[in-house]
């Protein structure tokens, strides 16, 4: 334990020396982390951000672009040779064909370097020529971030917390029934361990599909090439007074520790510790549609996420970061094009309230945080209709499932976010006086004027918050 911490610390120092040297003498690098739970919109966000930084006609809110100080933006080979490259061209091609489609799910870390040639502002502008700023964008699943909490707890703690949390959930019924029929103190039999791990993974998958966010261990959902390995073959079991030697539960406790050491820590060391700016994408509308438990759970997941960025949160991370910290974190509610703009203020207010709560819960005082409602790629147009004598602000688009054109009204978000957050906190099962719908729209065919990127909502504001001060 101690040795690995020291080693991690040294590793980080060596690297930061290199970083500092190259950043001072050569060209500054901004490492922008993009994360969010599955389907929150990471791939579309990065694709549209890069396209809109290359063609900046729709980016007036990014001040350097608005002032015309960005002379060029171009993709370059990324500095890290071992991480897959973010497949920008493939995703962009899928979105810009005559019958565009959303990108496929992505399942691992990827990286892309966009370099910007920027003229300095103010007094310096006459003295200095343009300089190059590299933007390294790192895309990683939000599920992996939630695993940070596991580093602080033992297998016994994790079992107690997890079993208490999932007990009331219908999605967990099968797993809990299976676990109840097994003696955790019986000698380990691999098929039983495997069956339990698979049942637990199915629970996680179902819970996530139903809008829950607290789905640890994150790698159970996205196993990649670890699928079927012992580090992913464990599950929560009720505690006894000390586990019998060679018992199922003792072995699971061992694997839990191996998971932390061999899966969680390397991610934080190799990817997370190098990030300067972070955007956390949140499908807030999806959670609202799923109901109060999903909103409550989203709030918990946001504070858990923010906790990962809290300096001194745990000794492993503190050792890794060596005083370095993320400077800005943006929580962005994605897919705001599902709402008419007359409701965007309400969505923003909900995100702000959730972010504020997350800061308080995580006792977070560090980076600057902001909340925004955005759409990385606008798939709808707005309209106003009269329905049963009332005027409704709707959006129109092509439905993904049927390919039909439809007008859509998702329900009225309350002016006061507390009207959603309080019942969620109080444990309500359903919204009392409202119903929220969600639909999936197909991306709209694009005809882009030269110099314009894909249409979006407030992507320029997001970019200004995240990187504007460094341009
Ligand atoms: N209308 C609309 N839908 C969006 C937008 N961004 C994402 N979506 C929808 O959300 C889905 C998921 O977006 P992705 O960018 O693939 O999400 P992701 O976080 O990369 O998902 P994984 O790779 O599966 O983790 C898309 O297939 C779209 O249906 C947006 O700006 N507007
Ligand atoms: Mg993706």
PDB file of C-alpha atoms and ligand atoms in Angstrom, residues 38-44 86 91 103-108 139, ligand 2:
ATOM      1  CA  UNK A  38     -23.692   6.055 -20.430  1.00  0.00           C
ATOM      2  CA  UNK A  39     -25.827   7.752 -23.093  1.00  0.00           C
ATOM      3  CA  UNK A  40     -25.434  11.149 -21.465  1.00  0.00           C
ATOM      4  CA  UNK A  41     -24.131  12.571 -24.747  1.00  0.00           C
ATOM      5  CA  UNK A  42     -20.311  12.496 -24.493  1.00  0.00           C
ATOM      6  CA  UNK A  43     -19.578  11.417 -28.048  1.00  0.00           C
ATOM      7  CA  UNK A  44     -21.991  13.886 -29.622  1.00  0.00           C
ATOM      8  CA  UNK A  86     -11.424   9.634 -30.424  1.00  0.00           C
ATOM      9  CA  UNK A  91     -18.716  10.262 -35.747  1.00  0.00           C
ATOM     10  CA  UNK A 103     -22.938   7.618 -33.094  1.00  0.00           C
ATOM     11  CA  UNK A 104     -22.614   4.115 -31.673  1.00  0.00           C
ATOM     12  CA  UNK A 105     -22.000   3.661 -27.982  1.00  0.00           C
ATOM     13  CA  UNK A 106     -18.387   4.019 -26.975  1.00  0.00           C
ATOM     14  CA  UNK A 107     -16.978   1.943 -24.210  1.00  0.00           C
ATOM     15  CA  UNK A 108     -13.543   3.089 -23.176  1.00  0.00           C
ATOM     16  CA  UNK A 139     -13.423  11.060 -23.099  1.00  0.00           C
TER      17      UNK A 139
HETATM   18 MG1  LIG B   2     -19.920   7.616 -26.416  1.00  0.00          MG
END
